[in-house]
Short mmCIF file of C-alpha atoms in Angstrom, two decimals:
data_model
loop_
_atom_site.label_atom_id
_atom_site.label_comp_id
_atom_site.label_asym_id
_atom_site.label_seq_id
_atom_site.Cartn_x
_atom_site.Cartn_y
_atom_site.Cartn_z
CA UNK X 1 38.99 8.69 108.37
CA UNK X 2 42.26 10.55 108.59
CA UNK X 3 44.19 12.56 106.31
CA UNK X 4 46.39 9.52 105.49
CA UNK X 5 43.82 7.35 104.36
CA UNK X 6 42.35 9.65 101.73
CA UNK X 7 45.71 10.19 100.55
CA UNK X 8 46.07 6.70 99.91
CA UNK X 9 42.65 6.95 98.11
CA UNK X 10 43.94 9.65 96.02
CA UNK X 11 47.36 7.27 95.42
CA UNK X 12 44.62 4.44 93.91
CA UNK X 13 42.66 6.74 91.88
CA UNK X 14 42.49 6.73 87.85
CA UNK X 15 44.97 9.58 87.71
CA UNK X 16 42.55 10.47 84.22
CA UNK X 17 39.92 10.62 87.25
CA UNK X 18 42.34 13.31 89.17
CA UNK X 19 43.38 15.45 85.94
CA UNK X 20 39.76 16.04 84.83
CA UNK X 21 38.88 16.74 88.36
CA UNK X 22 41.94 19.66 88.27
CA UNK X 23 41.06 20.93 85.39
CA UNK X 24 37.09 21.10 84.74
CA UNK X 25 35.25 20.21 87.94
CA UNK X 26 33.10 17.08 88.38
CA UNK X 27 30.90 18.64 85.46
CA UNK X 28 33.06 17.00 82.76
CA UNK X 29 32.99 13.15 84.92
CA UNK X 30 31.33 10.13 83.37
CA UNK X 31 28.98 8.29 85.80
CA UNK X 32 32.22 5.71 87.09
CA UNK X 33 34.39 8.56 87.43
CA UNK X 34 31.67 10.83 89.17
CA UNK X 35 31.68 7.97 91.72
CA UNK X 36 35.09 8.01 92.17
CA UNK X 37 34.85 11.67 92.69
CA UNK X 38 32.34 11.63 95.40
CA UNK X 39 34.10 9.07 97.17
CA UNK X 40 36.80 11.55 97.50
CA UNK X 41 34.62 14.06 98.44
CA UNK X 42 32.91 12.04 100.95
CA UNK X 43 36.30 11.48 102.86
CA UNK X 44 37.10 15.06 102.80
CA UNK X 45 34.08 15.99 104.02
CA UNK X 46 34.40 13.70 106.54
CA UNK X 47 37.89 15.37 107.57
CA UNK X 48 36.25 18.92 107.30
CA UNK X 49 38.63 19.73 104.46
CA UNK X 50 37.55 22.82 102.33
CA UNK X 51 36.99 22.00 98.21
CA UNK X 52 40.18 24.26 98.32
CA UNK X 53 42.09 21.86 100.42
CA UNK X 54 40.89 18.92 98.58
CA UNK X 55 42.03 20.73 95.30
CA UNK X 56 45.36 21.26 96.82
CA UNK X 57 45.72 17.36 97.79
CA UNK X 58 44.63 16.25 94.30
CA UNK X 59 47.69 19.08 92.76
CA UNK X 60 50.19 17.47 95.12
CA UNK X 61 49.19 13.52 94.20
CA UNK X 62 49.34 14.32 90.71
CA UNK X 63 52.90 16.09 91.20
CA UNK X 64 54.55 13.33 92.42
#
């Protein structure tokens, strides 16, 4: 896993998934979008990204 490749997972996520993520946490996910979610976290995990990092990444997907 490299930071490209959960980029490009970020790129092919429901950006409904993204925006709920931003703005309430994994608390307000249905059980699809939870998975989607933990995918996500999985691969930052995986990179050693902090929830702050992966926060940032999500911000700058949605901006564009």
């Amino acid at each position: 896993m490299n930071a490209n490749e959960i980029y490009d997972i970020l790129h092919q996520a429901d950006r409904g998934v993204l925006r709920k993520v931003i703005n309430g946490g994994a608390a307000i996910l249905d059980a699809h979008e939870r998975l989607v979610y933990e995918k996500i976290v999985k691969c930052a995990e995986e990179l050693g990204w902090t929830h702050e990092r992966l926060m940032w990444a999500i911000q700058r997907v949605m901006e564009q």
